[in-house]
Amino acid sequence: MNFGKVGFLVILLGISLLSACGQKTVIFSGEGENWRVQIEYEHRGEDSKKTGYIKYIGTEPIPKEIEYSFTVVFSSGKGALGSDGVMSLGISECSPCTSPSEDSEIVGLIKWNNQSETITITGE
């Protein structure tokens, strides 16, 4: 191997390390009697991307529609669950923005079929 190839590999490694700097992923999850929730934040500098899901884990038939709200992240909505009992929270991005720190505690409220459940979601 000549110096040109080694130099090129060193430069690629350096670029990889630099692009990973400042990137951090924080996963919040929690589970109640009927629901499991996971919200993932990927931070890159001042940019943030949020993804997540709500999954029905209860014993009754899967509800057709739910309403949800989360404190701290101030997110709410309603929608249908898939045949697997999962509803995606989609992808949202912002820049600059603030998102919860990994030691935050997020409280979620899920409503379905005249029932409700509160779930505490914590960082992993």
XYZ file of N, CA and C in Angstrom:
372
model
N 0.854 -1.170 0.000
C 0.000 0.000 0.000
C 0.897 1.229 0.000
N 0.630 2.174 -0.853
C 1.450 3.378 -0.870
C 0.831 4.456 0.016
N 1.553 5.540 0.231
C 1.102 6.617 1.113
C -0.186 7.260 0.617
N -0.396 7.313 -0.669
C -1.606 7.914 -1.226
C -2.858 7.208 -0.741
N -2.854 5.896 -0.757
C -4.019 5.146 -0.287
C -4.190 5.276 1.224
N -3.078 5.217 1.954
C -3.142 5.360 3.407
C -3.637 6.756 3.765
N -3.118 7.752 3.107
C -3.552 9.124 3.353
C -5.034 9.297 3.080
N -5.497 8.711 1.998
C -6.910 8.789 1.641
C -7.768 8.137 2.719
N -7.336 6.966 3.218
C -8.080 6.284 4.276
C -8.104 7.100 5.565
N -6.992 7.746 5.887
C -6.932 8.583 7.087
C -7.895 9.762 6.951
N -7.953 10.358 5.783
C -8.875 11.479 5.550
C -10.327 11.018 5.675
N -10.655 9.861 5.092
C -12.021 9.337 5.201
C -12.396 9.060 6.651
N -11.477 8.487 7.413
C -11.724 8.215 8.823
C -11.961 9.520 9.584
N -11.158 10.521 9.300
C -11.313 11.819 9.951
C -12.661 12.451 9.640
N -13.084 12.378 8.388
C -14.386 12.930 8.004
C -15.506 12.182 8.717
N -15.391 10.863 8.804
C -16.406 10.065 9.497
C -16.516 10.467 10.954
N -15.386 10.648 11.609
C -15.396 11.035 13.015
C -15.968 12.431 13.199
N -15.626 13.362 12.313
C -16.145 14.718 12.421
C -17.654 14.767 12.211
N -18.152 13.993 11.274
C -19.587 14.011 11.025
C -20.358 13.375 12.172
N -19.741 12.464 12.913
C -20.400 11.841 14.061
C -20.368 12.751 15.284
N -19.431 13.697 15.333
C -19.342 14.617 16.457
C -20.594 15.475 16.500
N -21.114 15.688 17.679
C -22.283 16.518 17.813
C -23.578 15.779 17.513
N -23.499 14.525 17.130
C -24.705 13.750 16.866
C -24.990 12.889 18.083
N -26.232 12.956 18.550
C -26.605 12.187 19.726
C -28.042 11.720 19.559
N -28.293 10.487 19.896
C -29.638 9.944 19.831
C -30.104 9.623 21.245
N -31.302 10.102 21.586
C -31.901 9.827 22.885
C -33.229 9.128 22.637
N -33.412 7.992 23.274
C -34.633 7.210 23.121
C -35.416 7.254 24.426
N -36.683 7.649 24.324
C -37.594 7.636 25.463
C -38.574 6.498 25.245
N -38.812 5.715 26.281
C -39.781 4.632 26.145
C -40.498 4.424 27.470
N -41.675 3.848 27.356
C -42.470 3.537 28.536
C -43.576 2.579 28.159
N -44.103 1.914 29.161
C -45.132 0.909 28.921
C -46.128 0.937 30.062
N -47.387 0.837 29.701
C -48.454 0.726 30.687
C -49.116 -0.627 30.542
N -50.330 -0.728 31.050
C -51.059 -1.982 30.969
C -51.493 -2.302 29.535
N -51.817 -1.260 28.763
C -52.348 -1.458 27.422
C -51.492 -0.897 26.294
N -50.506 -0.068 26.614
C -49.778 0.653 25.573
C -48.282 0.682 25.820
N -47.520 0.640 24.746
C -46.064 0.844 24.774
C -45.787 2.041 23.858
N -44.939 2.942 24.327
C -44.605 4.145 23.563
C -43.096 4.272 23.463
N -42.620 4.650 22.282
C -41.208 4.962 22.107
C -41.097 6.211 21.249
N -40.293 7.159 21.710
C -40.003 8.384 20.968
C -38.488 8.531 20.912
N -37.961 8.733 19.715
C -36.515 8.833 19.519
C -36.180 10.219 18.980
N -35.204 10.849 19.615
C -34.702 12.154 19.168
C -33.279 11.975 18.675
N -33.015 12.436 17.480
C -31.664 12.431 16.937
C -31.221 13.883 16.835
N -30.199 14.228 17.614
C -29.696 15.601 17.648
C -28.421 15.700 16.821
N -28.357 16.701 16.003
C -27.152 16.976 15.225
C -26.948 18.483 15.245
N -26.116 18.948 16.178
C -25.948 20.388 16.349
C -27.246 21.000 16.840
N -27.756 22.012 16.129
C -29.020 22.646 16.491
C -30.217 21.950 15.852
N -29.967 20.998 14.967
C -31.044 20.280 14.283
C -31.512 19.100 15.121
N -32.781 18.782 15.016
C -33.328 17.642 15.736
C -34.363 16.952 14.871
N -34.371 15.619 14.936
C -35.359 14.815 14.224
C -36.026 13.899 15.237
N -37.371 13.866 15.198
C -38.135 13.059 16.148
C -38.927 12.009 15.381
N -38.860 10.762 15.856
C -39.670 9.669 15.321
C -40.236 8.892 16.508
N -41.200 8.067 16.260
C -41.722 7.269 17.360
C -42.941 6.474 16.971
N -43.446 5.733 17.956
C -44.639 4.929 17.722
C -45.388 4.707 19.028
N -46.668 4.361 18.879
C -47.517 3.926 19.982
C -48.008 2.534 19.594
N -47.891 1.580 20.508
C -48.294 0.199 20.200
C -49.271 -0.308 21.262
N -50.358 -0.882 20.791
C -51.341 -1.495 21.687
C -50.826 -2.862 22.132
N -50.769 -3.084 23.457
C -50.298 -4.359 23.998
C -51.349 -4.982 24.909
N -52.562 -4.421 24.891
C -53.633 -4.921 25.741
C -54.179 -6.249 25.255
N -55.153 -6.767 26.003
C -55.725 -8.079 25.700
C -57.035 -7.994 24.924
N -57.672 -6.842 24.916
C -58.919 -6.654 24.172
C -58.603 -6.519 22.687
N -59.617 -6.573 21.814
C -59.354 -6.338 20.390
C -58.693 -4.971 20.172
N -57.862 -4.872 19.161
C -57.126 -3.639 18.862
C -58.112 -2.514 18.546
N -58.002 -1.385 19.239
C -58.889 -0.252 18.944
C -58.659 0.265 17.522
N -59.700 0.827 16.942
C -59.573 1.363 15.586
C -58.858 2.710 15.589
N -59.131 3.552 16.599
C -58.563 4.906 16.628
C -58.221 5.299 18.056
N -57.190 6.122 18.187
C -56.793 6.627 19.501
C -56.542 8.124 19.414
N -56.537 8.755 20.587
C -56.071 10.135 20.745
C -54.903 10.074 21.719
N -53.916 10.926 21.511
C -52.760 10.921 22.406
C -52.271 12.342 22.639
N -51.591 12.524 23.760
C -50.903 13.787 24.048
C -49.718 13.479 24.951
N -48.646 14.247 24.769
C -47.428 14.076 25.558
C -47.000 15.416 26.118
N -46.724 15.466 27.440
C -46.193 16.679 28.041
C -44.718 16.797 27.682
N -44.117 17.869 27.994
C -42.710 18.198 27.742
C -42.458 18.405 26.251
N -42.868 17.457 25.412
C -42.657 17.606 23.965
C -43.862 18.275 23.305
N -44.917 18.486 24.072
C -46.130 19.156 23.615
C -46.593 18.635 22.260
N -46.798 17.358 22.217
C -47.233 16.694 20.999
C -48.587 16.044 21.271
N -49.486 16.155 20.307
C -50.781 15.509 20.455
C -51.342 15.201 19.079
N -52.317 14.319 19.051
C -52.948 13.981 17.792
C -53.897 12.826 17.968
N -54.433 12.376 16.859
C -55.267 11.184 16.869
C -55.099 10.488 15.537
N -55.408 9.205 15.541
C -55.261 8.459 14.313
C -55.609 7.006 14.481
N -55.557 6.308 13.376
C -55.897 4.886 13.345
C -54.668 4.036 13.623
N -54.907 2.888 14.220
C -53.847 1.906 14.442
C -53.841 0.937 13.262
N -52.674 0.421 12.946
C -52.566 -0.607 11.924
C -53.085 -1.934 12.449
N -53.168 -2.913 11.591
C -53.648 -4.242 12.000
C -52.719 -4.882 13.034
N -51.483 -4.379 13.125
C -50.525 -4.870 14.124
C -50.619 -4.100 15.442
N -51.566 -3.147 15.536
C -51.744 -2.384 16.763
C -50.771 -1.241 16.923
N -50.081 -0.860 15.858
C -49.058 0.188 15.935
C -49.517 1.432 15.174
N -49.254 2.580 15.771
C -49.454 3.850 15.092
C -48.127 4.604 15.097
N -47.647 4.941 13.927
C -46.410 5.708 13.812
C -46.695 7.160 14.167
N -45.768 7.763 14.887
C -45.873 9.186 15.195
C -45.238 10.029 14.101
N -44.772 9.365 13.047
C -44.194 10.078 11.914
C -42.803 10.616 12.227
N -42.329 11.450 11.321
C -41.014 12.075 11.458
C -41.225 13.576 11.474
N -40.640 14.232 12.451
C -40.666 15.695 12.451
C -39.249 16.194 12.679
N -38.911 17.251 11.966
C -37.585 17.840 12.066
C -37.721 19.322 12.348
N -36.748 19.869 13.061
C -36.735 21.310 13.294
C -35.294 21.789 13.447
N -35.114 23.073 13.200
C -33.795 23.690 13.331
C -33.967 25.199 13.425
N -33.438 25.870 14.370
C -32.985 25.338 15.661
C -34.203 24.986 16.504
N -34.023 24.077 17.411
C -35.130 23.694 18.277
C -34.598 23.128 19.580
N -35.501 23.010 20.511
C -35.146 22.383 21.781
C -35.947 21.104 21.908
N -35.362 20.128 22.516
C -36.044 18.870 22.772
C -35.644 18.418 24.174
N -36.377 17.483 24.721
C -36.113 17.089 26.105
C -34.728 16.481 26.296
N -34.156 16.721 27.471
C -32.878 16.102 27.806
C -33.135 14.653 28.188
N -32.095 13.848 28.161
C -32.273 12.415 28.402
C -32.766 12.098 29.808
N -32.650 13.037 30.753
C -33.173 12.779 32.095
C -34.583 13.337 32.286
N -35.192 13.828 31.203
C -36.573 14.315 31.270
C -37.537 13.147 31.444
N -38.670 13.474 32.016
C -39.743 12.498 32.155
C -40.929 13.024 31.359
N -41.360 12.268 30.372
C -42.468 12.662 29.509
C -43.692 11.875 29.951
N -44.806 12.560 30.110
C -46.046 11.886 30.493
C -46.962 11.867 29.282
N -47.414 10.678 28.931
C -48.310 10.505 27.801
C -49.696 10.103 28.256
N -50.700 10.602 27.568
C -52.082 10.213 27.834
C -52.649 9.654 26.542
N -53.155 8.437 26.593
C -53.739 7.783 25.417
C -55.202 7.488 25.731
N -56.090 7.877 24.796
C -57.529 7.662 24.960
C -58.031 6.798 23.810
N -58.901 5.845 24.145
C -59.498 4.973 23.138
C -60.785 4.369 23.707
N -61.760 4.159 22.893
C -63.006 3.464 23.268
C -63.515 3.841 24.671
N -63.588 5.140 24.968
C -64.050 5.637 26.269
C -63.174 5.175 27.431
N -61.914 4.880 27.157
C -60.937 4.516 28.172
C -59.736 5.452 28.031
N -58.887 5.488 29.039
C -57.647 6.271 28.949
C -56.574 5.631 29.821
N -55.343 5.886 29.452
C -54.208 5.383 30.222
C -53.098 6.421 30.174
N -52.476 6.647 31.327
C -51.340 7.566 31.424
C -50.076 6.722 31.501
N -49.086 7.104 30.688
C -47.827 6.363 30.623
C -46.681 7.336 30.846
N -45.746 6.970 31.699
C -44.544 7.762 31.909
C -43.445 7.219 31.007
N -42.848 8.128 30.229
C -41.831 7.757 29.265
C -40.510 8.378 29.699
N -39.482 7.549 29.864
C -38.191 8.033 30.356
C -37.090 7.715 29.349
N -35.995 8.470 29.453
C -34.844 8.260 28.575
C -34.090 7.001 28.936
N -33.542 6.374 27.904
C -32.747 5.149 28.104
C -31.289 5.477 28.095
